[in-house]
JSON list of C-alpha atoms in Angstrom, two decimals:
[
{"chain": "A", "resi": 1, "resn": "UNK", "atom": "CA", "xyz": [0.00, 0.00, 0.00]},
{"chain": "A", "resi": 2, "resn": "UNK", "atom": "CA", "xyz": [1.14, 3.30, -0.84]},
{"chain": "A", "resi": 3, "resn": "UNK", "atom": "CA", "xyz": [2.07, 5.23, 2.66]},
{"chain": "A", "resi": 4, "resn": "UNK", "atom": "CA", "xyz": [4.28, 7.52, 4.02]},
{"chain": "A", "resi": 5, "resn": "UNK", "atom": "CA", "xyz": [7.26, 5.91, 6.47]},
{"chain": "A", "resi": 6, "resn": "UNK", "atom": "CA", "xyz": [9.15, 7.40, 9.36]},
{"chain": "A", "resi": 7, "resn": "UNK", "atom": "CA", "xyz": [12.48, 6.06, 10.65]},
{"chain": "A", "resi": 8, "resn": "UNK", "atom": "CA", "xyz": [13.02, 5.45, 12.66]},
{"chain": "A", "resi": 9, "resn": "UNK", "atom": "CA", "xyz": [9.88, 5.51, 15.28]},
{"chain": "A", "resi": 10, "resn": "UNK", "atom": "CA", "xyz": [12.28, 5.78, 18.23]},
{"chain": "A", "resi": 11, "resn": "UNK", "atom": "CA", "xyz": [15.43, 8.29, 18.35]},
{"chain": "A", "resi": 12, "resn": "UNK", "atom": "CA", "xyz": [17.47, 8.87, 21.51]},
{"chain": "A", "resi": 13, "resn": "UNK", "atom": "CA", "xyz": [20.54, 11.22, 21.34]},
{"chain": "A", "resi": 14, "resn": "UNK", "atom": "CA", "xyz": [22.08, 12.95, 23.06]},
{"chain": "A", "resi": 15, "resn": "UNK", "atom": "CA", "xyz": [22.30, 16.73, 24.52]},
{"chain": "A", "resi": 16, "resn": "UNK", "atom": "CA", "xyz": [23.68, 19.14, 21.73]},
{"chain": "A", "resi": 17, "resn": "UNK", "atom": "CA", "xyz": [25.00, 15.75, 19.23]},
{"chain": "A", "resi": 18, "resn": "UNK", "atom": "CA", "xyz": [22.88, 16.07, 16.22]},
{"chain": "A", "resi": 19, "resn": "UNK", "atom": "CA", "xyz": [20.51, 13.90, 15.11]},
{"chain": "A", "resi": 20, "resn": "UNK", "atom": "CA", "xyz": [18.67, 13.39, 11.13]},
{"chain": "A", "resi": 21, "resn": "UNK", "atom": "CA", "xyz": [15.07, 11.92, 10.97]},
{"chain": "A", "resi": 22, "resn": "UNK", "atom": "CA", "xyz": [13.76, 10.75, 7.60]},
{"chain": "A", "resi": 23, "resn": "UNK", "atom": "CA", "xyz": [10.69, 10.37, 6.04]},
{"chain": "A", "resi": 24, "resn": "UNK", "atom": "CA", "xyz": [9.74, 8.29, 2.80]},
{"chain": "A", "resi": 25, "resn": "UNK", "atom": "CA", "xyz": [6.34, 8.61, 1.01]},
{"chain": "A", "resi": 26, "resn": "UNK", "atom": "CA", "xyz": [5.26, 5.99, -1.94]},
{"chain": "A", "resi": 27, "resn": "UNK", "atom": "CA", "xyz": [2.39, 8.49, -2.79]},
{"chain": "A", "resi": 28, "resn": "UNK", "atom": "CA", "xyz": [4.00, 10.66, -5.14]},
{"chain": "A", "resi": 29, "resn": "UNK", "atom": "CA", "xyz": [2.89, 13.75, -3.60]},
{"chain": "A", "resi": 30, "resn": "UNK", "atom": "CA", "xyz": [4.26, 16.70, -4.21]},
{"chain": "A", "resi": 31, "resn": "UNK", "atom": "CA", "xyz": [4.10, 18.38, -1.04]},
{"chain": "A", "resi": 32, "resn": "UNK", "atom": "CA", "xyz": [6.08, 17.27, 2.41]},
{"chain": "A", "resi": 33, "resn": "UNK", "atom": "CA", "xyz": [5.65, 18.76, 5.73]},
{"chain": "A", "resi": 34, "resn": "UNK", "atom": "CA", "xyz": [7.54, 18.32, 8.93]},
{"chain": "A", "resi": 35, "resn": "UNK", "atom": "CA", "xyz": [5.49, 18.68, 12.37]},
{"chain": "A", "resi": 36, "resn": "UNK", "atom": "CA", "xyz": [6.49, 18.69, 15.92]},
{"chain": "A", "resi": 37, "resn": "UNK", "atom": "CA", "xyz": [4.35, 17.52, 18.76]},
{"chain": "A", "resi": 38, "resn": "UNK", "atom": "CA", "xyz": [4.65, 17.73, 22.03]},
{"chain": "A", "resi": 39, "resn": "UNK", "atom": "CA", "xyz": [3.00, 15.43, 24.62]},
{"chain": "A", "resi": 40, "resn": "UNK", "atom": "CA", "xyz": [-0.78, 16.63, 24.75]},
{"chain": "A", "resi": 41, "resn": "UNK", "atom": "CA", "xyz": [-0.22, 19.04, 22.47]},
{"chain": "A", "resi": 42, "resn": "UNK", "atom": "CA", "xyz": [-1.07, 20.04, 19.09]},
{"chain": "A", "resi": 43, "resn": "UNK", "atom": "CA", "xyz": [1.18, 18.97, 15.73]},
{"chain": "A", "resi": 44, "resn": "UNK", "atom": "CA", "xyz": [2.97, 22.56, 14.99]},
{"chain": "A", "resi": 45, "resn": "UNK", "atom": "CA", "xyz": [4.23, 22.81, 11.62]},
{"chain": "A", "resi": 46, "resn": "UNK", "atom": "CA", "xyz": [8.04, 23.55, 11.44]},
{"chain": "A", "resi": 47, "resn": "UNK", "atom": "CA", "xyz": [8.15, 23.90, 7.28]},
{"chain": "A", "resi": 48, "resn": "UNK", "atom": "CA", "xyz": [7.10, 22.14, 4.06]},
{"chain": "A", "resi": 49, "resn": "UNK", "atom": "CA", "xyz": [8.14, 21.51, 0.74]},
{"chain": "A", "resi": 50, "resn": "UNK", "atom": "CA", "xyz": [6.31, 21.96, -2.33]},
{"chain": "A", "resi": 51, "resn": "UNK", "atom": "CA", "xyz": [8.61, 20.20, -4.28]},
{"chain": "A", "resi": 52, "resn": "UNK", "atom": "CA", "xyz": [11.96, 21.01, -4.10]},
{"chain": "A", "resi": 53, "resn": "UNK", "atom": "CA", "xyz": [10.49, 24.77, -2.95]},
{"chain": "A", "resi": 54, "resn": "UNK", "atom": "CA", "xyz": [11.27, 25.22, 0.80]},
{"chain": "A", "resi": 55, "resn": "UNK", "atom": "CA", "xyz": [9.15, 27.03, 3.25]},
{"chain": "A", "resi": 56, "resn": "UNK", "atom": "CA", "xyz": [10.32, 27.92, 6.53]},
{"chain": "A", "resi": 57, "resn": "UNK", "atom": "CA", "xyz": [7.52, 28.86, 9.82]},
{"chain": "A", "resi": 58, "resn": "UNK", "atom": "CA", "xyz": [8.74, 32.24, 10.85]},
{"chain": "A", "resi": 59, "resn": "UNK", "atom": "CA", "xyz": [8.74, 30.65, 14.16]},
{"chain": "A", "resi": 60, "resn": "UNK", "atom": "CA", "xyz": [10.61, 27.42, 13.58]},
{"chain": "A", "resi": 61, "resn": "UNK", "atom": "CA", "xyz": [14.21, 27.66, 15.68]},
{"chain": "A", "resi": 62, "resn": "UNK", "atom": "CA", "xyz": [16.88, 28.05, 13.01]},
{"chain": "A", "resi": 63, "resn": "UNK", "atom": "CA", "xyz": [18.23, 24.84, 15.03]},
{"chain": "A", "resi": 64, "resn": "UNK", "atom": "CA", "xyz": [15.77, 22.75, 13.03]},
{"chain": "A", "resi": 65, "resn": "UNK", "atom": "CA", "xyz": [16.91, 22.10, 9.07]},
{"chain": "A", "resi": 66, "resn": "UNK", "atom": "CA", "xyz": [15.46, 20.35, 6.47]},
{"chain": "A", "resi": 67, "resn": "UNK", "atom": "CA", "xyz": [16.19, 18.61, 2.64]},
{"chain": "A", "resi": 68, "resn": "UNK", "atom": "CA", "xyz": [14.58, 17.18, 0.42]},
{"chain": "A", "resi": 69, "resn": "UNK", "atom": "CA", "xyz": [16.82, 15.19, -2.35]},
{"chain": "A", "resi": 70, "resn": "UNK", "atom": "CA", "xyz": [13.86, 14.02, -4.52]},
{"chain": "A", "resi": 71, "resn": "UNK", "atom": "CA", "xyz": [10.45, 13.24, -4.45]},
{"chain": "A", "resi": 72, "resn": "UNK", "atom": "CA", "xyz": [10.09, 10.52, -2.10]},
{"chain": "A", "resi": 73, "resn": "UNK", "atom": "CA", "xyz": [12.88, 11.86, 0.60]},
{"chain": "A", "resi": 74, "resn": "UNK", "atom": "CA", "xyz": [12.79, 14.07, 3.05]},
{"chain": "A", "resi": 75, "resn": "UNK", "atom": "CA", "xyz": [15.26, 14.77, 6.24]},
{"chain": "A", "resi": 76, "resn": "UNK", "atom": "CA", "xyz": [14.71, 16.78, 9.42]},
{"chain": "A", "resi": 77, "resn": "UNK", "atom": "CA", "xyz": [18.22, 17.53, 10.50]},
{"chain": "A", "resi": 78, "resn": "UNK", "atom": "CA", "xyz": [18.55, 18.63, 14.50]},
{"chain": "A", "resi": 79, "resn": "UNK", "atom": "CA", "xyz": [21.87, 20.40, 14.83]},
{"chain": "A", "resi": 80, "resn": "UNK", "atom": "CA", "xyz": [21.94, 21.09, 18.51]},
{"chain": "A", "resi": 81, "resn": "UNK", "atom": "CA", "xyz": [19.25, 19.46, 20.15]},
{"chain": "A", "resi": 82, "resn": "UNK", "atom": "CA", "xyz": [18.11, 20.74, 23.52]},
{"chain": "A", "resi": 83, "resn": "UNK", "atom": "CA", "xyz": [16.00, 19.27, 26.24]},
{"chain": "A", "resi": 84, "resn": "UNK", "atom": "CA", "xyz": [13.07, 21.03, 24.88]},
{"chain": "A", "resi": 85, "resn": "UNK", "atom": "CA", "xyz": [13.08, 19.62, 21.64]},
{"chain": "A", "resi": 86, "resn": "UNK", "atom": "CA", "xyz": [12.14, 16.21, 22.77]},
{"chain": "A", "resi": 87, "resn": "UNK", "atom": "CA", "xyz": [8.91, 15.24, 21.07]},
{"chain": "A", "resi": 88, "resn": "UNK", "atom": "CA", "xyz": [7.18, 13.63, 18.76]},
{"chain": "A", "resi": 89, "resn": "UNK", "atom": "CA", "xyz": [7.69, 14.53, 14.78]},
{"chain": "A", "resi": 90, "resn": "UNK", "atom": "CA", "xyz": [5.65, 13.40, 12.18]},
{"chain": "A", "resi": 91, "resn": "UNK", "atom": "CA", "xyz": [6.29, 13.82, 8.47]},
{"chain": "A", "resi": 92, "resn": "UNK", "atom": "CA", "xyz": [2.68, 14.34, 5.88]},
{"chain": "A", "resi": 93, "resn": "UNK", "atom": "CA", "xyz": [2.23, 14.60, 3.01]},
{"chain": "A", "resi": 94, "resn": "UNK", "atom": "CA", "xyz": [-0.27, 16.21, 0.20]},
{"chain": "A", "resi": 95, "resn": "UNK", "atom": "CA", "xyz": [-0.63, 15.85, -3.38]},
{"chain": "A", "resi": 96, "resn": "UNK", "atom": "CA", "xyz": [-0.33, 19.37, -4.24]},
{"chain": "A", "resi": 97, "resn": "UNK", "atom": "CA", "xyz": [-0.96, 21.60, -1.58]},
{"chain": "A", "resi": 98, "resn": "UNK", "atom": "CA", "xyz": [-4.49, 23.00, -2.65]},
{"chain": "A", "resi": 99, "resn": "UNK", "atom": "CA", "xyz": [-6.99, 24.29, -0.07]},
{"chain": "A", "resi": 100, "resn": "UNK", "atom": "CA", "xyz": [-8.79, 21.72, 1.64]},
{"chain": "A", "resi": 101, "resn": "UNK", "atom": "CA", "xyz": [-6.53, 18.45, 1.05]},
{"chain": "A", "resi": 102, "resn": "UNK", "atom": "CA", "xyz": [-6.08, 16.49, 3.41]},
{"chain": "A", "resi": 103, "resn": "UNK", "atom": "CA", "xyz": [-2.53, 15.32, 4.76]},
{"chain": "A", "resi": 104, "resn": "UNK", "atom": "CA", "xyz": [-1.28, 11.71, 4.83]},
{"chain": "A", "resi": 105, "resn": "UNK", "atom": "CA", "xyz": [0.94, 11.62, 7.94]},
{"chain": "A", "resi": 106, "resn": "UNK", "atom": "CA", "xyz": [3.79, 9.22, 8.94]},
{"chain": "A", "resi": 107, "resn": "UNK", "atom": "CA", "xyz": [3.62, 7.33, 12.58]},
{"chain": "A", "resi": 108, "resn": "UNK", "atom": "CA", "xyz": [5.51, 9.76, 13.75]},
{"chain": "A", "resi": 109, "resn": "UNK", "atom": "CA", "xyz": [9.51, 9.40, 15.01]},
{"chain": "A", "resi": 110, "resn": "UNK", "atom": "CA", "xyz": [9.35, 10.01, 18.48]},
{"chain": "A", "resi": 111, "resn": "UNK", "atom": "CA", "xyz": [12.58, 11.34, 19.86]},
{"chain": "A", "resi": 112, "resn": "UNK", "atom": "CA", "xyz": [13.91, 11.79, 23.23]},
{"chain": "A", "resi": 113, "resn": "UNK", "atom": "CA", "xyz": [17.21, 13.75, 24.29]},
{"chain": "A", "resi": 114, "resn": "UNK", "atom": "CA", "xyz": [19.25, 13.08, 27.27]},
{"chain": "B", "resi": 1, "resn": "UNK", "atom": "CA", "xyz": [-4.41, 36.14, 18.33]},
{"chain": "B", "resi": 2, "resn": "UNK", "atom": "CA", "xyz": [-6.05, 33.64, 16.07]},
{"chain": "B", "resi": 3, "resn": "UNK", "atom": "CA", "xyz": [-6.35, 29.99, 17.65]},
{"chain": "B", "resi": 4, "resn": "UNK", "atom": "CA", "xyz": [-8.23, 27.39, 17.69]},
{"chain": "B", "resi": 5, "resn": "UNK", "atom": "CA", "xyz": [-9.52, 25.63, 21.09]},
{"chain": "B", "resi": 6, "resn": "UNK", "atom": "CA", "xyz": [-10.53, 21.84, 21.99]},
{"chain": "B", "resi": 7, "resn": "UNK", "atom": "CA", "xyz": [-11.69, 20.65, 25.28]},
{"chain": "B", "resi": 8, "resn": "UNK", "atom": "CA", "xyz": [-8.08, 19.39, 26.48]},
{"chain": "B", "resi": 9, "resn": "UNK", "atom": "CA", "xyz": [-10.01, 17.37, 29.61]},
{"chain": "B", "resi": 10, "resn": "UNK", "atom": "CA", "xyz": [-10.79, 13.58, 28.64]},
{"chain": "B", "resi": 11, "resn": "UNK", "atom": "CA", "xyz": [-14.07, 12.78, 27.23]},
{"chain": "B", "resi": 12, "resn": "UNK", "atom": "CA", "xyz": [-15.27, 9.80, 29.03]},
{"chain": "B", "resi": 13, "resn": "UNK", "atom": "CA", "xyz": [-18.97, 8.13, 27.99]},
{"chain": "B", "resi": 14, "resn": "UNK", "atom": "CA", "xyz": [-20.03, 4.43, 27.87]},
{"chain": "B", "resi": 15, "resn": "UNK", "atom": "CA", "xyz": [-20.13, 2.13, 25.02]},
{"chain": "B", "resi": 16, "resn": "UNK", "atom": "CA", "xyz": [-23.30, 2.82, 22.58]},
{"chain": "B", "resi": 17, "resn": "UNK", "atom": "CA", "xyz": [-23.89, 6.65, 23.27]},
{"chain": "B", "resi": 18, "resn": "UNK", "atom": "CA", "xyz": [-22.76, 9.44, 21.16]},
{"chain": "B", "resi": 19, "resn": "UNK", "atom": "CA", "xyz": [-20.37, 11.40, 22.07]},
{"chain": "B", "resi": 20, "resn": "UNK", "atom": "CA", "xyz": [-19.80, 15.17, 21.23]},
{"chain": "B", "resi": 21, "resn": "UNK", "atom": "CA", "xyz": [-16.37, 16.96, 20.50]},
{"chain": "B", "resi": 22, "resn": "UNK", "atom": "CA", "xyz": [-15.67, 20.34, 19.94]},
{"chain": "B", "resi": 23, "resn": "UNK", "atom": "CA", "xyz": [-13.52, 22.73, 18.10]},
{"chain": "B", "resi": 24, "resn": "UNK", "atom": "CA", "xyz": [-13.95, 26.30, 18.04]},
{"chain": "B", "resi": 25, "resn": "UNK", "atom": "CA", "xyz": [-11.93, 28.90, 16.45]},
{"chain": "B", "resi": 26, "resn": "UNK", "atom": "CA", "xyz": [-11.04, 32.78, 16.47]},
{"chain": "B", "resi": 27, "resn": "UNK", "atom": "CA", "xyz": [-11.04, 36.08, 14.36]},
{"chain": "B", "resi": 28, "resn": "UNK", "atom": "CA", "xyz": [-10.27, 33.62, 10.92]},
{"chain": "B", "resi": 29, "resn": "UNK", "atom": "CA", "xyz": [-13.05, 32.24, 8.89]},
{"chain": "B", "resi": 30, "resn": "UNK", "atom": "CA", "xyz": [-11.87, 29.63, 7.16]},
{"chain": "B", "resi": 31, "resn": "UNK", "atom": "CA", "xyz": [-13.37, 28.04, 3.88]},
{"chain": "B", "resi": 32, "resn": "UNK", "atom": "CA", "xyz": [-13.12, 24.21, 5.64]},
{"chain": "B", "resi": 33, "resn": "UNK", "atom": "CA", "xyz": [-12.67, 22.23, 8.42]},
{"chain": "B", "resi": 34, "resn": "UNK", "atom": "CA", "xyz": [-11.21, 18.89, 8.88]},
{"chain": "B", "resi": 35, "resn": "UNK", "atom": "CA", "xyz": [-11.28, 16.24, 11.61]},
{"chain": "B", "resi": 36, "resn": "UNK", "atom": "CA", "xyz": [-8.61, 13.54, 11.98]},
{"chain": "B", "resi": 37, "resn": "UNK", "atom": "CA", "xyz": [-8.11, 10.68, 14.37]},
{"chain": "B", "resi": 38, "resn": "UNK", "atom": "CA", "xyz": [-4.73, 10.08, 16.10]},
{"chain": "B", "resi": 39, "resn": "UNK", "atom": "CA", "xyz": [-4.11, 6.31, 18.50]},
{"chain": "B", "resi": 40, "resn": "UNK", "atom": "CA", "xyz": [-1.50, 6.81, 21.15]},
{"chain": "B", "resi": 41, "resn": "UNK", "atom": "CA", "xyz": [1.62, 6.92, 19.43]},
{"chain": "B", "resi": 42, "resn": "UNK", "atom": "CA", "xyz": [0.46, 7.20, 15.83]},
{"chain": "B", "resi": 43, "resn": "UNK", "atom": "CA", "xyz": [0.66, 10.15, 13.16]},
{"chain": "B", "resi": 44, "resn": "UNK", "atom": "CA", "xyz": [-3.07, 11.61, 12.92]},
{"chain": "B", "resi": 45, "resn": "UNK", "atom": "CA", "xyz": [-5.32, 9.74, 9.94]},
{"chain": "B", "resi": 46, "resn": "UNK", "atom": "CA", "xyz": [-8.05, 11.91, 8.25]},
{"chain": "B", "resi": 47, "resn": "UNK", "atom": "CA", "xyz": [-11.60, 11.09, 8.75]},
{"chain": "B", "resi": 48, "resn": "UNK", "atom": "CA", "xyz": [-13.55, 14.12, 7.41]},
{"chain": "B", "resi": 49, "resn": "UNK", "atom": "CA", "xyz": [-13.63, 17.43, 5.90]},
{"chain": "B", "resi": 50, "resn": "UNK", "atom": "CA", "xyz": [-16.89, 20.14, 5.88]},
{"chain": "B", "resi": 51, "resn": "UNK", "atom": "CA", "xyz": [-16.70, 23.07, 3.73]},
{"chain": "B", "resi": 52, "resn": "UNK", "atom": "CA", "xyz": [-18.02, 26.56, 4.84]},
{"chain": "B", "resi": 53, "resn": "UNK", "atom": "CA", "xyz": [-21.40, 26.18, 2.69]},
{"chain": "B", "resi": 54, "resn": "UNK", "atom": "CA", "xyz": [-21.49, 22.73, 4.46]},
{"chain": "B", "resi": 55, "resn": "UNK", "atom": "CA", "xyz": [-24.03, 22.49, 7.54]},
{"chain": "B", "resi": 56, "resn": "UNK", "atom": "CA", "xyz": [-23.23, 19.24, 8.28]},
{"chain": "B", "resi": 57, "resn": "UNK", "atom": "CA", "xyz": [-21.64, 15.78, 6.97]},
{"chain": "B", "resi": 58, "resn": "UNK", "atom": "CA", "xyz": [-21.67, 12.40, 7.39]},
{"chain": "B", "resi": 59, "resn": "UNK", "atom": "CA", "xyz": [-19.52, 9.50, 7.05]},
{"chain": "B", "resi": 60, "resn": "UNK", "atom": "CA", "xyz": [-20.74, 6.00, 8.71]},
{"chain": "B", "resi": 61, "resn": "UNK", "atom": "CA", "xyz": [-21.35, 6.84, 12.45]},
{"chain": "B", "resi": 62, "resn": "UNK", "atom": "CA", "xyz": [-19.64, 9.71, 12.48]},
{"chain": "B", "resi": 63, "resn": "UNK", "atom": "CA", "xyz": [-21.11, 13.51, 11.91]},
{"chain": "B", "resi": 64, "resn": "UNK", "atom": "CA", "xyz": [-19.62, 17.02, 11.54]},
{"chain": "B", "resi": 65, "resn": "UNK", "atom": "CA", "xyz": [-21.47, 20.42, 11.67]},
{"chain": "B", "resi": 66, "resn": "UNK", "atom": "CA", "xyz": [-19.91, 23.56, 11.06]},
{"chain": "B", "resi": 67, "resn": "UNK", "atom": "CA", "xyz": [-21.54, 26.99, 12.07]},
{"chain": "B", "resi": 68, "resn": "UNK", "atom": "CA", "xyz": [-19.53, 29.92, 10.45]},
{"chain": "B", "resi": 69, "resn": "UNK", "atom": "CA", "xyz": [-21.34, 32.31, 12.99]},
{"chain": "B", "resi": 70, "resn": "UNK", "atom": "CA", "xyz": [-20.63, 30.24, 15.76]},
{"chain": "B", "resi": 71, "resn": "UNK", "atom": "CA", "xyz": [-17.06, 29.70, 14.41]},
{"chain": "B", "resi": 72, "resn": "UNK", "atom": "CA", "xyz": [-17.88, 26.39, 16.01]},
{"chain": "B", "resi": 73, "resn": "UNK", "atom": "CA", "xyz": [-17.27, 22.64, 14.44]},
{"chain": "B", "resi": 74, "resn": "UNK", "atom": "CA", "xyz": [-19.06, 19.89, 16.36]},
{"chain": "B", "resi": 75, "resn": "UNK", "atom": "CA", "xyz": [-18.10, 16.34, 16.07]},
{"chain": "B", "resi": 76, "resn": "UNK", "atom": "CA", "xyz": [-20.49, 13.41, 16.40]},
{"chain": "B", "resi": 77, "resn": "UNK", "atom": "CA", "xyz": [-19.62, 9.51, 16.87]},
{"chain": "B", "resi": 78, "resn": "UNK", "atom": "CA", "xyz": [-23.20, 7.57, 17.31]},
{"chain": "B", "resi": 79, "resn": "UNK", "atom": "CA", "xyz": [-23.63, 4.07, 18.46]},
{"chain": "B", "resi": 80, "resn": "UNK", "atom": "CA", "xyz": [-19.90, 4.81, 20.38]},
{"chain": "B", "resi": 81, "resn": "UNK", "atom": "CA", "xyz": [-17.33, 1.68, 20.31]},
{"chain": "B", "resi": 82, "resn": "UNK", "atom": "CA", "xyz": [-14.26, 1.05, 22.93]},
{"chain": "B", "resi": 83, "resn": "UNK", "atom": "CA", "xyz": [-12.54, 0.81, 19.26]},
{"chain": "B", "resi": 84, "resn": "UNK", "atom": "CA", "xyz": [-13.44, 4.84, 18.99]},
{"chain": "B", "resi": 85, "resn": "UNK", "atom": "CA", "xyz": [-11.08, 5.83, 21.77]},
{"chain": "B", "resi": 86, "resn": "UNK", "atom": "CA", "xyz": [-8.54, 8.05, 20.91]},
{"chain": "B", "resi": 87, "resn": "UNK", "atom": "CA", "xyz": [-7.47, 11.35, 20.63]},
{"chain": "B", "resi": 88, "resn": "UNK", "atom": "CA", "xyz": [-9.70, 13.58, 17.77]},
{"chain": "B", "resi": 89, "resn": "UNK", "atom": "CA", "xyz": [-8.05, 17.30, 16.53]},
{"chain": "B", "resi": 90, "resn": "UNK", "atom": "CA", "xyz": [-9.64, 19.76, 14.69]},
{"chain": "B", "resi": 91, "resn": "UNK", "atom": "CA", "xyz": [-7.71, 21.27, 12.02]},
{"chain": "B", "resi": 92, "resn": "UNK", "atom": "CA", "xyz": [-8.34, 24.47, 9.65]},
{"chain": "B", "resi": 93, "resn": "UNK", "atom": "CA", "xyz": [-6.47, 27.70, 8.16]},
{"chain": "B", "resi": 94, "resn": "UNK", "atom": "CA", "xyz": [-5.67, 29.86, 10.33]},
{"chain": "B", "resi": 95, "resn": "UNK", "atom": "CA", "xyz": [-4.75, 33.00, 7.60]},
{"chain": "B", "resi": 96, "resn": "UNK", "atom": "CA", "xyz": [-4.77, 33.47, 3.54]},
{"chain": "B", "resi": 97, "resn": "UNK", "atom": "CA", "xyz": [-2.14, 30.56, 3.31]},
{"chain": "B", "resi": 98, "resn": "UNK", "atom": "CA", "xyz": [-2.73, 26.96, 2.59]},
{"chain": "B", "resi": 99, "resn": "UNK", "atom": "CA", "xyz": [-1.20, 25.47, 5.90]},
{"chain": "B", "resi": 100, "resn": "UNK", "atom": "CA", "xyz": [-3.47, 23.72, 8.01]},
{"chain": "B", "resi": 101, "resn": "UNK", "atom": "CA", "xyz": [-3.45, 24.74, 11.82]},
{"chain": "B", "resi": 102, "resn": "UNK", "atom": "CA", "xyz": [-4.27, 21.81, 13.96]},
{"chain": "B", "resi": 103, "resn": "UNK", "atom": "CA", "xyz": [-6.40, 22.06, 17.34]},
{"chain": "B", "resi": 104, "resn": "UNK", "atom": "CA", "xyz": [-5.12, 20.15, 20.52]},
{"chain": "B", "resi": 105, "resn": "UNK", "atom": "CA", "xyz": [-7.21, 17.79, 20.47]},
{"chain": "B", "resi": 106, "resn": "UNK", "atom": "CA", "xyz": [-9.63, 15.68, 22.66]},
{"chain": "B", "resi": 107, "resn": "UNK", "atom": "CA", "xyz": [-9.11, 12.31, 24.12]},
{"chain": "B", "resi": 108, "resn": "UNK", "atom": "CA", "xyz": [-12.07, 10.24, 23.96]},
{"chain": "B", "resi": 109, "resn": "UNK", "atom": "CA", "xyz": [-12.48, 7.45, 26.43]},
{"chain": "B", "resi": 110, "resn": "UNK", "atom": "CA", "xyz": [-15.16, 5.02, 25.57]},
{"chain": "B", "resi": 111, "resn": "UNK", "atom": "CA", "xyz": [-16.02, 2.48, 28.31]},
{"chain": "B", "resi": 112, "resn": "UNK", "atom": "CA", "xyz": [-17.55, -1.29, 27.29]}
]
């Protein structure tokens, strides 16, 4: 079945050492997103790709990076992380980002820092 | 600010009722609304979504309204199931972009 795939559904690092999450998608959609939940909380959108165009939340920490190398790839790369950035991040997708699609999320990556 | 509120206590009712969730929003007024389902653990999964000139759909037991006046989206689940617990956001635009904001959800507890 087509899907979208996180790996890997548990992360542990460390204080400051970074870490890369990635996230597959057999949908051929043409829009990624990257969201960050915390326990309880609602998914916040850190940025999305339509395509290979990036789009940054003004509010995203410039600690959190992203790529996408092709279609079905993306990477959420955590240069320094910090206590507070343990959470759970999930990875959708949409086919083209029009109003009103719905997203096709991941099971998440959950990630803990020690 | 613009936001978007769900009941963050527990909603707790016994097997067979219906049970009730609700999202309500501020200042935006957005041209949808969508409801997804998320198990403990789990990326959210899309059950429905009601457009603005929408009053209310329908999918199997479940049931959205969606009162532009109110700026109030009610979710229905009839004939509840234990299977039906889990945690239920709200999600909409929040300004003239595309980018869905996402409520915090409510936890829905249904007892056999």
């Amino acid at each position: 079945d087509a899907m979208v795939i996180q790996n890997p559904r548990y992360q542990v690092t460390q204080f400051g050492k970074p870490v890369t999450l990635s996230c597959s998608q057999t949908l051929n959609h043409n829009v990624m997103y990257w969201y960050q939940q915390k326990s309880s909380q609602a998914p916040k959108l850190l940025f999305h790709y339509y395509d290979k165009d990036f789009n940054n939340e003004a509010d995203t920490p410039d600690n959190f990076q992203s790529r996408r190398p092709n279609t079905s790839f993306c990477f959420l790369d955590i240069r320094s992380p910090g206590l507070g950035d343990a959470a759970m991040y999930l990875c959708a997708t949409s086919p083209r980002g029009a109003v009103g699609e719905k997203l096709f999320f991941g099971s998440g990556t959950q990630l803990s820092v020690l | 600010s613009q936001k978007i509120e769900q009941n963050s206590e527990a909603l707790n009712i016994q097997e067979g009722k219906t049970a009730t969730l609700t999202c309500n929003y501020t200042n935006y007024s957005p041209a949808y609304l969508q409801w997804y389902r998320q198990d403990p653990g789990r990326g959210p999964v899309f059950l429905l979504l009601i457009r603005e000139n929408e009053k209310e759909k329908r999918k199997e037991r479940l049931k959205v309204t969606f009162d532009t006046t109110l700026k109030q989206s009610l979710f229905h689940i009839t004939a509840s199931q234990p299977a039906d617990s889990a945690t239920y956001l709200c999600a909409l635009k929040l300004n003239a972009g595309n980018m869905l904001t996402f409520g915090g959800g409510t936890r829905l507890m249904v007892k056999p």
